[in-house]
Amino acid sequence: MSGGNTFLGMPAFPRNAAAAVQDSQLRFNLRKATHTIRGKRASVVAELPDWAELRAAGKEIKDHTLRNLERYLLQMEEAVTAAGGHVHWAADAEEANRIVADLVKATGETSVVKVKSMATQEIGLNEALQAEGITAYETDLAELIVQLGDDWPSHILVPAIHRNRSEIREIFHDKMADWGRAAPEGLTDEPRALADAARLHLRERFLSTKVAVSGANFMIAETGTLVVLESEGNGRMCLTLPETLISVVGIEKLLPSWRDLEVFLQLLPRSSTGERMNPYTSTWTGAVEGQEFHLVLLDNGRTQVLADEVGRQALRCIRCSACLNVCPVYERAGGHAYGSVYPGPIGAILTPQLRGMGSALDASLPYASTLCGACFEACPVAIDIPEVLVHLRGKARHPRTERLGMRAAGWVFNRPARLARAQRLGGRFRRFVPGRLPGPLSAWTDTRDIPDIPAESFRDWWNRTDGGAR
Amino acid sequence: MRVALFITCVNDTLFPGTGQAVVTLLRRLGCDVEFPRAQTCCGQMHVNTGYPEEGTRLARHFVDVFAGYDAVVAPSGSCAAMVREQYPRLARATTPSFAGEVAEMVPKVHDLSEFLVDVLGVTDVGAYFPHRVTYHPTCHSLRGLHLGDRPTRLLEQVRGLELVPLPGAEECCGFGGTFAVKNPAISAAMCGDKVRNVTSTGAEVLCAADNSCLMHIGGTLTRQRAGVRIMHLAEILATTEATR
């Protein structure tokens, strides 16, 4: 995965998270938001007696598609072309950004409206367009908040989850005028007032912009149809009003047929927003007369992920963010700590696979989890995130002191006699163990006591008493 | 039935009392408990920290040591889950013969509460413990082994024991093995919330089926002088009116 260069040089996850956890406003906002969505999801999922079957079907459909990706991609290309659209293939972020910029330039326009899209964030499209003199306007309410606040999204579904309504009022009041229609006089932090301000601001944009850029939640190979799920209607405006529509979609978003979509239209809304049915579901196939449609199929590291037998299950992801909302680490670290547009548990397995583990940040991501398993349980396509985390840890580079410690522990555990000797040594010097440990282990004793070391290990007790018989 | 006790390295080294309690309890219930002396560690720390080769070596050792027994009982949900969930994955990367040995081993390995309820078929183990207790289910017991209400069914049958529900019980305590030192800030924040929930119950004792999680929560409880004791499930179940 290239693009999103803003994250380059960020410190490793533990440092980012340690800073974030000190921010009490952030922790309050995150806790409140994640627990609300978590509760909603749990209750609408519990309503369905066939949830386990739906989940299994979702997993199977995705796995089947990924196994036959080449065939379905070619079928998709053929169907889109037959329906009057144009298909472009982008190996990486740079190529995708170049294609989109050239397409926009060919229209003679200098601005585009955007439907919320993870793929375009992944490749850093807005920044790339800016460098070419093209302004990209986000139209999703939360993305608007992030864009106006010169901020980064911190959640896949609710990118401004780290902001509360009084912070949003401030951003609207201070920044809207720089981007278009100013916020109304006397703007309050009532949700309705904030939504009205955004609506008025965006309406002008929708009616005056001739090019739109979107992603897609699904692509249906049999008919060449794209599907976008959203809940504000901004997507519908962007997908229908402009003369030119450019959609940048990851190659793993394919489904073979409309029948398969049925499963995902049940899985996705319940897992993401905790709704039974998605409010605005737009589908389109090719282009109608007077309009132009371009599909940019994005690889950007995906085929490399597909080559990993354990890691490839991450490509089943439908970006619902249920895993973020149940993750105790995400809840306390926030999304920015992950240094990627994909935060939380899914980000911890997706980012290191797409970008590699070359940087300190990316190598630290597989360790940003206690392996508690809440993410796997919530995942609607059964991605075993803890399994992939452990798999990636096995491929990561380890610090020298840790390597030595692990080797020493392995040496002790390899022979029961060595373990017994080590235990006796610990027992003999137990009174000299300090309350505060040195080196990396001080991380334990900074907030926790260490347990008292017993005078006698279990095995020595067993041997001495013959299992308690003497 | 030949029952082997898999004590686990953490209990063996730091919590021998838990192992003694398991022995007392299982003997009281009529089991012939053996302690295979060659046992060391299941390899979970190595595997979960990213050292699969060392972990696989320890897995092979575990399978060699315990192969001859009808049942292997571990007073740790996490170590039992390690064998059940991760050994088959590790074995897949080795030889078909080892994969076969693991497949044979897996169904014989039980967490203590699972062994009591499912294999021995008891929930009333004749224990007496007149205290207010709250129970933390621990992640690997809950989501790895799917122990469900087995531990609390056992506790509910203990005479004199008042079981109080723990708010946010299903949330991780933040231990996560080496996570506790690799991500100390988040680990401590998670544990702080867990401890707040524990003290809010007014319980005298926090009980769990895993001493690693208890060591983490307990270390924070004593540092904060919270006045709540930690006890492994086995230690409560082993207590009777005669032994108190």
XYZ file of C-alpha atoms in Angstrom:
714
model
C 0.000 0.000 0.000
C 1.482 3.304 -0.973
C -0.111 6.704 -0.499
C -1.303 8.353 2.680
C 2.256 9.618 3.085
C 1.201 11.881 5.906
C 1.681 8.920 8.238
C 5.338 8.473 7.256
C 7.755 8.791 10.148
C 5.069 8.405 12.795
C 6.296 6.759 16.013
C 5.331 3.187 16.833
C 1.880 2.359 18.152
C 2.760 2.149 21.888
C 3.976 5.755 21.938
C 1.021 7.100 19.971
C -1.374 5.174 22.179
C 0.320 6.305 25.393
C -0.185 9.921 24.338
C -3.803 9.369 23.274
C -4.792 7.576 26.462
C -3.889 10.704 28.460
C -6.481 12.766 26.552
C -9.512 12.494 28.803
C -11.859 14.268 26.370
C -10.867 11.825 23.624
C -11.343 8.841 25.914
C -14.756 10.070 26.951
C -15.854 10.679 23.337
C -14.576 7.294 22.185
C -16.003 5.333 25.061
C -19.422 6.882 24.657
C -19.515 6.427 20.881
C -18.113 2.895 20.698
C -20.309 1.628 23.524
C -23.429 3.109 21.900
C -22.775 1.489 18.508
C -21.639 -1.722 20.217
C -24.935 -2.001 22.030
C -27.001 -1.256 18.922
C -25.105 -3.829 16.893
C -25.481 -6.493 19.565
C -29.243 -6.050 19.774
C -29.943 -6.103 16.010
C -27.607 -9.050 15.477
C -29.313 -10.989 18.263
C -32.665 -10.516 16.481
C -31.671 -12.712 13.569
C -31.982 -16.434 14.249
C -29.838 -17.181 11.181
C -26.968 -14.783 11.927
C -24.427 -17.622 12.192
C -25.516 -18.948 8.780
C -25.398 -15.472 7.230
C -21.909 -14.991 8.635
C -20.778 -18.342 7.262
C -22.310 -17.491 3.871
C -20.563 -14.110 3.821
C -17.242 -15.794 4.515
C -17.792 -18.470 1.850
C -18.868 -16.018 -0.854
C -15.851 -13.803 -0.227
C -13.450 -16.756 -0.128
C -14.872 -18.161 -3.356
C -14.560 -14.782 -5.072
C -10.988 -14.292 -3.865
C -10.033 -17.766 -5.102
C -11.416 -16.884 -8.542
C -10.594 -13.201 -8.532
C -9.038 -13.054 -11.984
C -12.103 -14.557 -13.636
C -14.546 -12.221 -11.864
C -12.441 -9.117 -12.479
C -12.397 -9.796 -16.205
C -16.144 -10.470 -16.158
C -16.623 -7.159 -14.324
C -14.530 -5.271 -16.867
C -16.456 -6.754 -19.744
C -19.845 -5.974 -18.229
C -18.956 -2.370 -17.301
C -17.577 -1.732 -20.776
C -20.663 -3.236 -22.404
C -22.831 -0.904 -20.311
C -20.987 2.170 -21.567
C -18.448 2.631 -18.760
C -14.663 2.714 -18.914
C -12.421 0.468 -16.841
C -8.897 1.389 -15.727
C -6.416 -0.835 -13.890
C -4.187 0.680 -11.192
C -1.334 -1.353 -9.720
C -0.625 1.125 -6.934
C -1.645 4.438 -5.391
C 0.470 6.524 -7.696
C -1.049 5.009 -10.802
C -4.588 5.321 -9.443
C -4.071 8.974 -8.504
C -2.588 9.707 -11.928
C -5.566 8.094 -13.698
C -8.102 10.047 -11.633
C -6.263 13.366 -12.005
C -6.019 12.924 -15.788
C -9.715 12.039 -16.026
C -10.692 15.147 -14.060
C -8.373 17.351 -16.103
C -9.910 16.009 -19.312
C -13.274 17.421 -18.179
C -11.735 20.857 -17.722
C -13.019 21.033 -14.136
C -10.953 21.979 -11.076
C -13.160 20.558 -8.354
C -14.810 17.241 -7.497
C -17.363 16.156 -4.911
C -16.609 12.968 -3.023
C -18.622 10.153 -1.549
C -16.982 8.798 1.588
C -14.465 6.209 0.405
C -11.747 4.244 2.186
C -9.923 3.345 -1.036
C -9.384 6.976 -2.013
C -8.133 7.760 1.484
C -5.809 4.793 1.331
C -4.153 6.198 -1.810
C -4.165 9.801 -0.574
C -6.253 10.936 -3.546
C -7.334 14.320 -2.142
C -3.723 15.365 -1.586
C -2.687 14.080 -5.011
C -5.506 16.023 -6.699
C -4.617 19.135 -4.710
C -1.088 18.940 -6.111
C -2.649 19.029 -9.593
C -4.757 22.062 -8.778
C -7.970 20.102 -8.234
C -9.964 20.517 -5.010
C -11.786 17.479 -3.651
C -14.787 18.296 -1.460
C -15.881 15.653 1.040
C -19.679 15.456 1.316
C -20.195 12.868 4.066
C -20.989 14.789 7.263
C -18.203 13.259 9.307
C -15.684 13.509 6.463
C -16.693 17.157 6.114
C -15.920 17.687 9.803
C -12.541 16.011 9.335
C -11.756 18.021 6.185
C -12.789 21.369 7.658
C -10.858 20.603 10.846
C -7.705 19.782 8.837
C -7.772 16.516 10.710
C -7.440 12.798 10.058
C -10.243 10.244 10.177
C -9.993 8.034 13.256
C -12.637 5.427 12.460
C -13.704 3.618 9.289
C -17.418 4.266 9.615
C -17.542 7.366 11.810
C -14.339 9.202 10.904
C -15.005 12.065 13.344
C -15.739 9.740 16.272
C -13.015 11.532 18.245
C -14.994 14.795 18.089
C -17.988 15.724 20.206
C -20.700 18.125 19.123
C -19.281 21.234 20.748
C -15.967 20.655 18.969
C -17.918 20.204 15.713
C -19.772 23.476 16.252
C -16.455 25.226 16.659
C -15.047 23.711 13.458
C -18.148 24.662 11.442
C -18.187 28.162 12.877
C -14.488 28.780 12.200
C -13.887 26.942 8.932
C -16.994 26.619 6.773
C -16.547 30.054 5.221
C -13.073 29.079 3.958
C -14.556 26.217 1.933
C -17.869 27.649 0.713
C -21.061 28.779 2.344
C -20.401 29.992 5.887
C -22.110 28.542 8.969
C -25.328 30.356 9.941
C -25.185 33.110 12.541
C -25.694 31.917 16.098
C -24.934 28.249 15.334
C -25.536 26.056 18.388
C -24.219 22.573 19.101
C -27.679 21.002 18.774
C -27.360 18.014 16.399
C -30.206 19.385 14.272
C -28.600 22.816 13.933
C -25.272 21.245 12.999
C -26.905 18.967 10.407
C -28.788 21.956 8.901
C -25.592 23.965 8.616
C -23.876 21.059 6.845
C -26.865 20.545 4.543
C -26.915 24.171 3.406
C -23.153 24.190 2.940
C -23.158 20.972 0.922
C -26.267 21.667 -1.172
C -24.488 24.449 -3.077
C -21.610 22.120 -3.747
C -23.771 19.298 -5.117
C -25.599 21.624 -7.520
C -22.495 23.283 -8.906
C -19.932 20.471 -9.233
C -19.685 18.462 -12.449
C -17.352 15.637 -11.418
C -17.780 13.142 -8.568
C -15.385 10.598 -7.101
C -16.605 7.587 -5.136
C -15.530 4.197 -3.956
C -17.909 1.244 -3.722
C -18.960 -1.231 -1.089
C -19.529 -3.982 -3.632
C -19.109 -4.706 -7.332
C -21.299 -7.307 -8.976
C -19.410 -9.154 -11.659
C -22.366 -10.692 -13.521
C -23.865 -7.327 -14.480
C -21.007 -4.884 -13.922
C -22.981 -3.079 -11.216
C -21.475 -0.970 -8.430
C -23.123 -0.615 -5.031
C -22.711 2.145 -2.453
C -24.298 2.068 0.993
C -24.621 5.318 2.912
C -27.010 6.926 5.335
C -27.089 10.645 4.556
C -28.177 10.876 0.921
C -24.995 12.728 0.013
C -23.835 9.667 -1.847
C -27.009 9.524 -3.917
C -26.480 13.199 -4.862
C -22.865 12.625 -5.906
C -23.657 9.453 -7.808
C -26.525 10.929 -9.837
C -26.065 14.694 -10.352
C -22.563 15.180 -11.822
C -21.791 14.605 -15.487
C -18.727 12.489 -14.757
C -18.408 9.815 -12.092
C -15.089 8.191 -11.238
C -15.141 5.230 -8.845
C -11.940 3.911 -7.267
C -12.537 0.404 -5.966
C -10.263 -2.219 -4.417
C -10.180 -5.425 -6.439
C -11.399 -7.454 -3.426
C -14.798 -5.720 -3.410
C -16.217 -8.084 -6.019
C -19.206 -10.361 -5.607
C -20.123 -12.843 -8.324
C -23.870 -12.179 -8.484
C -26.846 -10.167 -7.227
C -27.911 -13.169 -5.158
C -24.703 -12.825 -3.162
C -25.487 -9.191 -2.442
C -28.549 -10.262 -0.465
C -26.290 -11.736 2.236
C -24.157 -8.621 2.522
C -27.083 -6.203 2.589
C -28.061 -7.992 5.800
C -24.575 -8.368 7.276
C -23.215 -4.876 6.636
C -25.838 -2.474 8.083
C -26.375 -4.558 11.212
C -22.624 -4.818 11.823
C -21.692 -1.239 11.044
C -24.392 1.212 12.069
C -26.500 -1.273 13.996
C -29.402 -0.725 11.600
C -31.683 -3.419 10.215
C -31.680 -1.924 6.752
C -29.365 0.538 5.106
C -30.984 3.968 4.468
C -29.532 4.827 1.016
C -28.380 1.968 -1.192
C -27.357 3.170 -4.662
C -26.565 0.839 -7.536
C -25.456 1.739 -11.037
C -24.327 -0.087 -14.117
C -22.187 1.695 -16.688
C -23.311 5.151 -17.795
C -26.496 6.712 -19.132
C -26.527 9.109 -22.057
C -24.969 12.455 -21.284
C -22.960 11.067 -18.392
C -19.582 9.396 -18.196
C -18.511 6.620 -15.847
C -14.991 5.442 -15.049
C -14.089 2.514 -12.834
C -10.540 2.427 -11.466
C -9.706 -1.063 -10.182
C -7.128 -0.728 -7.437
C -4.574 -3.326 -6.379
C -2.137 -1.351 -4.158
C -0.800 -4.413 -2.345
C -3.904 -6.584 -2.428
C -2.534 -9.350 -4.639
C 0.427 -9.566 -2.273
C -1.984 -10.117 0.637
C -3.839 -12.701 -1.408
C -0.609 -14.693 -1.699
C -0.443 -15.212 2.086
C -2.463 -18.277 3.096
C -3.216 -17.061 6.600
C -3.243 -13.308 6.011
C -5.505 -13.331 2.953
C -8.652 -13.617 5.054
C -8.212 -9.884 5.765
C -9.383 -9.300 2.181
C -12.847 -10.564 3.158
C -13.291 -7.318 5.114
C -16.375 -5.276 4.173
C -15.250 -2.212 6.202
C -18.129 -2.408 8.676
C -15.912 -1.464 11.656
C -17.674 -3.757 14.117
C -14.192 -4.856 15.219
C -13.219 -1.286 16.078
C -16.341 -0.761 18.141
C -15.731 -3.814 20.340
C -11.963 -3.436 20.659
C -10.770 -2.397 24.136
C -7.446 -1.222 22.701
C -9.047 0.943 19.994
C -11.433 2.362 22.562
C -8.516 3.703 24.592
C -5.923 4.447 21.893
C -8.216 6.029 19.312
C -7.836 5.682 15.562
C -4.945 8.070 14.940
C -2.522 5.926 16.961
C -2.645 3.276 14.208
C -1.136 5.694 11.656
C -3.288 4.415 8.823
C -6.701 5.018 7.309
C -7.467 1.523 8.594
C -7.384 1.689 12.393
C -8.420 -0.817 15.040
C -8.097 -4.598 14.823
C -8.679 -4.794 11.068
C -6.102 -2.036 10.556
C -3.628 -3.932 12.718
C -3.743 -6.848 10.249
C -4.446 -4.975 7.007
C -1.934 -2.113 7.184
C 1.164 -4.254 7.874
C 0.148 -6.558 5.032
C -0.564 -3.787 2.517
C 2.373 -1.560 3.474
C 4.790 -4.229 4.751
C 6.436 -4.076 8.173
C 9.414 -1.920 7.223
C 8.648 1.022 9.525
C 8.635 0.928 13.315
C 4.949 1.877 13.258
C 3.871 -0.856 10.845
C 5.933 -3.482 12.695
C 4.272 -2.489 15.980
C 0.696 -2.845 14.692
C 0.394 -6.653 15.019
C 1.202 -6.127 18.713
C -1.551 -3.557 19.236
C -3.862 -6.229 20.658
C -4.281 -8.381 23.749
C -5.661 -11.180 21.518
C -8.891 -10.978 23.518
C -10.900 -12.185 20.519
C -13.774 -9.678 20.721
C -13.040 -8.593 17.114
C -13.250 -12.104 15.679
C -16.538 -12.678 17.469
C -18.036 -9.473 16.026
C -16.695 -9.832 12.483
C -19.574 -10.495 10.033
C -17.266 -12.347 7.632
C -15.474 -14.315 10.360
C -11.983 -12.924 9.884
C -9.948 -14.594 12.637
C -8.088 -11.400 13.467
C -6.161 -12.878 16.442
C -4.916 -15.687 14.190
C -3.627 -13.206 11.623
C -2.084 -11.003 14.346
C -0.114 -13.959 15.715
C 0.864 -14.972 12.175
C 2.187 -11.464 11.447
C 4.036 -11.344 14.772
C 5.884 -14.447 13.618
C 7.110 -12.494 10.597
C 7.983 -9.279 12.423
C 11.504 -8.222 13.387
C 12.005 -8.393 17.134
C 14.093 -6.192 19.414
C 17.457 -7.726 20.416
C 16.800 -7.823 24.158
C 13.492 -9.551 23.547
C 15.103 -12.106 21.232
C 17.672 -12.923 23.880
C 15.023 -13.167 26.599
C 12.819 -15.415 24.499
C 15.766 -17.621 23.577
C 16.731 -17.924 27.245
C 13.142 -18.772 28.226
C 12.986 -21.349 25.444
C 16.255 -22.898 26.678
C 14.860 -23.179 30.220
C 11.525 -24.623 29.090
C 13.207 -27.181 26.850
C 14.323 -29.256 29.884
C 12.227 -29.730 33.019
C 15.425 -29.915 35.107
C 16.448 -26.456 33.920
C 13.021 -25.082 34.770
C 13.227 -26.614 38.253
C 16.679 -25.091 38.798
C 15.482 -21.668 37.641
C 12.484 -21.907 39.989
C 14.702 -22.831 42.947
C 17.003 -19.937 42.152
C 14.003 -17.583 42.110
C 12.742 -19.052 45.370
C 16.085 -18.620 47.073
C 16.473 -14.976 46.081
C 12.808 -14.105 46.293
C 13.332 -11.623 49.090
C 15.760 -9.653 46.936
C 13.354 -9.091 44.049
C 12.794 -5.314 43.945
C 9.308 -3.802 43.893
C 10.319 -1.882 40.785
C 11.892 -3.959 38.044
C 14.627 -2.612 35.741
C 14.662 -2.306 31.919
C 11.675 -3.222 29.763
C 10.074 -5.011 32.736
C 9.675 -1.672 34.525
C 6.640 -1.294 32.244
C 5.000 -3.915 34.480
C 5.925 -2.462 37.861
C 5.078 1.135 36.910
C 1.423 0.419 37.628
C 1.332 -3.138 39.009
C 2.909 -5.076 41.849
C 4.630 -8.310 41.009
C 3.311 -11.407 42.752
C 5.229 -12.834 45.702
C 7.574 -15.561 44.535
C 6.794 -18.723 46.477
C 9.518 -20.501 48.466
C 8.718 -23.735 46.660
C 7.436 -24.388 43.154
C 4.572 -26.770 42.517
C 6.870 -29.410 41.064
C 9.172 -29.292 44.094
C 6.168 -29.582 46.391
C 4.925 -32.579 44.408
C 8.331 -34.266 44.516
C 8.864 -33.555 48.200
C 5.402 -34.725 49.329
C 4.788 -37.319 46.592
C 1.822 -35.322 45.391
C 0.613 -34.440 48.883
C 0.636 -38.057 50.069
C 3.399 -37.457 52.593
C -9.299 -42.813 34.069
C -5.701 -41.598 33.985
C -5.912 -37.851 34.623
C -2.803 -35.779 34.103
C -2.445 -32.381 35.674
C -0.994 -29.816 33.310
C 0.011 -27.278 35.905
C 1.239 -24.587 33.411
C 4.551 -22.788 33.894
C 2.995 -19.716 35.503
C 1.143 -21.735 38.150
C 4.101 -24.060 38.697
C 6.470 -21.174 39.323
C 4.321 -18.481 40.901
C 1.049 -20.040 42.101
C 1.774 -23.538 43.480
C -1.259 -23.169 45.765
C -3.538 -23.341 42.727
C -2.000 -26.621 41.665
C -2.327 -28.042 45.170
C -5.984 -26.976 45.170
C -6.611 -28.794 41.871
C -5.033 -31.953 43.285
C -7.124 -31.737 46.482
C -10.318 -31.086 44.541
C -9.901 -33.804 41.926
C -8.916 -36.414 44.546
C -11.976 -35.463 46.583
C -14.053 -36.144 43.468
C -12.455 -39.573 43.078
C -9.898 -38.904 40.352
C -6.469 -40.438 40.284
C -4.320 -37.390 39.499
C -0.853 -37.732 38.097
C 1.733 -35.032 37.564
C 3.944 -35.861 34.586
C 7.247 -34.421 35.761
C 8.695 -33.792 32.324
C 6.151 -31.063 31.572
C 7.302 -27.449 31.220
C 5.367 -24.824 29.218
C 2.784 -24.959 26.419
C 4.657 -22.351 24.375
C 1.955 -19.705 24.355
C 4.275 -16.831 25.265
C 6.642 -17.691 22.434
C 3.957 -18.165 19.810
C 1.942 -15.086 20.738
C 5.025 -12.886 20.861
C 6.112 -14.004 17.411
C 8.470 -16.936 17.990
C 6.633 -19.841 16.360
C 9.726 -22.056 16.066
C 10.398 -22.100 19.820
C 6.645 -22.466 20.367
C 6.476 -25.472 18.071
C 9.365 -27.122 19.910
C 7.475 -26.705 23.189
C 4.276 -27.983 21.577
C 6.101 -31.141 20.497
C 7.407 -31.560 24.022
C 3.893 -31.116 25.445
C 2.442 -33.743 23.115
C 5.242 -36.194 24.005
C 4.671 -35.716 27.730
C 0.883 -35.989 27.758
C 0.196 -38.445 24.916
C -0.500 -41.465 27.151
C -3.261 -39.966 29.318
C -7.041 -40.169 29.013
C -7.515 -36.581 30.116
C -5.282 -33.572 30.655
C -6.587 -30.933 33.055
C -5.182 -27.404 33.170
C -6.148 -24.744 35.706
C -5.833 -22.128 32.952
C -8.298 -21.307 30.205
C -5.578 -19.578 28.262
C -3.133 -22.502 28.192
C -5.920 -24.978 27.396
C -7.014 -22.683 24.550
C -3.417 -22.554 23.336
C -3.374 -26.317 22.884
C -6.825 -26.462 21.380
C -6.704 -23.474 19.020
C -3.060 -22.915 18.187
C -1.445 -26.371 18.251
C -3.342 -27.532 15.153
C -2.169 -24.398 13.296
C 1.423 -24.877 14.400
C 1.259 -28.555 13.506
C -0.006 -27.811 10.011
C 3.330 -26.162 9.276
C 5.256 -29.267 10.389
C 4.688 -32.916 9.482
C 1.466 -34.863 8.924
C 2.452 -37.245 11.718
C 2.728 -34.438 14.266
C -0.550 -32.961 12.990
C -2.103 -36.365 13.649
C -0.705 -36.501 17.195
C -2.071 -33.025 17.883
C -5.485 -33.929 16.508
C -5.559 -36.868 18.921
C -4.393 -34.737 21.834
C -6.724 -31.775 21.414
C -10.034 -33.338 22.584
C -8.359 -34.703 25.727
C -7.213 -31.302 27.014
C -9.644 -29.528 29.348
C -9.796 -26.439 31.404
C -10.653 -27.305 35.022
C -14.292 -26.121 34.971
C -14.893 -27.898 31.684
C -13.470 -31.125 33.110
C -15.643 -30.865 36.221
C -18.892 -30.032 34.444
C -18.571 -31.920 31.147
C -16.371 -34.920 31.968
C -17.134 -35.585 35.648
C -20.664 -34.193 35.375
C -20.627 -32.292 38.682
C -21.463 -28.731 39.574
C -21.663 -29.195 43.340
C -18.145 -30.126 44.369
C -18.883 -29.924 48.100
C -17.108 -26.632 48.663
C -17.741 -24.111 51.432
C -16.596 -20.511 51.104
C -18.624 -17.920 53.041
C -17.533 -14.783 51.170
C -18.746 -12.223 48.672
C -17.133 -13.147 45.344
C -17.176 -11.649 41.857
C -16.061 -13.584 38.785
C -14.008 -12.351 35.818
C -14.538 -14.790 32.908
C -11.168 -14.062 31.101
C -11.024 -13.763 27.320
C -9.558 -17.116 26.352
C -12.004 -18.990 28.606
C -14.888 -17.005 27.220
C -14.133 -16.575 23.527
C -11.436 -19.236 23.038
C -12.833 -22.228 24.948
C -16.448 -21.014 25.080
C -16.738 -22.061 28.730
C -19.969 -20.101 29.040
C -21.509 -20.313 32.501
C -19.643 -23.444 33.627
C -17.430 -21.585 36.139
C -20.315 -19.605 37.620
C -22.498 -22.710 37.844
C -19.739 -24.248 39.946
C -19.480 -21.140 42.122
C -23.230 -20.917 42.609
C -23.170 -24.369 44.239
C -20.530 -23.376 46.784
C -22.137 -23.156 50.224
C -21.979 -19.773 51.871
C -20.686 -18.057 48.746
C -22.430 -14.915 47.545
C -21.751 -14.416 43.827
C -22.080 -10.804 42.684
C -22.107 -9.932 38.962
C -19.109 -8.026 37.614
C -20.013 -5.024 35.397
C -18.291 -5.195 31.995
C -17.251 -8.759 32.851
C -16.630 -9.750 29.223
C -14.134 -6.965 28.607
C -10.449 -7.852 28.547
C -8.389 -6.871 31.618
C -5.506 -5.701 29.430
C -2.982 -8.400 30.314
C -2.449 -10.038 26.925
C 0.886 -11.669 27.849
C 3.757 -9.528 26.571
C 1.166 -6.873 25.608
C 1.317 -5.763 29.245
C 4.921 -4.607 28.784
C 4.852 -3.797 25.070
C 1.832 -1.498 25.391
C 1.930 -0.584 29.085
C -0.187 2.578 28.833
C -3.165 0.877 27.201
C -2.752 -2.222 29.355
C -2.824 -0.103 32.520
C -5.828 1.891 31.293
C -7.761 -1.313 30.609
C -6.822 -2.726 33.972
C -7.787 0.524 35.699
C -11.293 0.185 34.277
C -11.433 -3.496 35.240
C -10.363 -2.696 38.807
C -12.982 0.056 39.070
C -15.625 -2.468 38.038
C -14.311 -5.023 40.540
C -14.326 -2.626 43.480
C -17.794 -1.356 42.527
C -19.207 -4.807 43.323
C -18.110 -4.649 46.966
C -16.701 -8.176 46.622
C -14.009 -9.414 49.006
C -12.613 -11.795 46.428
C -12.053 -11.564 42.679
C -12.125 -15.037 41.179
C -11.037 -16.213 37.714
C -9.896 -19.412 36.037
C -6.598 -17.949 34.909
C -3.802 -16.802 37.203
C -2.106 -14.748 34.482
C -5.066 -12.376 34.245
C -5.433 -12.477 38.027
C -1.750 -11.626 38.476
C -2.306 -8.553 36.315
C -5.521 -7.395 37.974
C -4.247 -8.422 41.410
C -1.005 -6.488 40.911
C -3.073 -3.380 40.241
C -5.450 -4.102 43.147
C -2.588 -4.301 45.651
C -0.812 -1.290 44.151
C -4.035 0.671 44.655
C -4.586 -0.933 48.086
C -8.096 -1.799 46.956
C -8.618 -4.435 49.626
C -9.877 -7.103 47.232
C -8.142 -10.510 47.225
C -7.600 -12.589 44.098
C -8.305 -16.323 44.097
C -8.209 -18.942 41.393
C -11.448 -20.854 40.893
C -9.709 -24.077 41.958
C -8.768 -22.601 45.336
C -12.361 -21.685 46.129
C -13.682 -25.036 44.928
C -11.075 -26.916 46.993
C -12.104 -25.172 50.228
C -14.444 -27.082 52.538
C -15.649 -26.565 56.095
C -12.984 -29.012 57.222
C -10.096 -27.256 55.491
C -10.908 -23.652 56.313
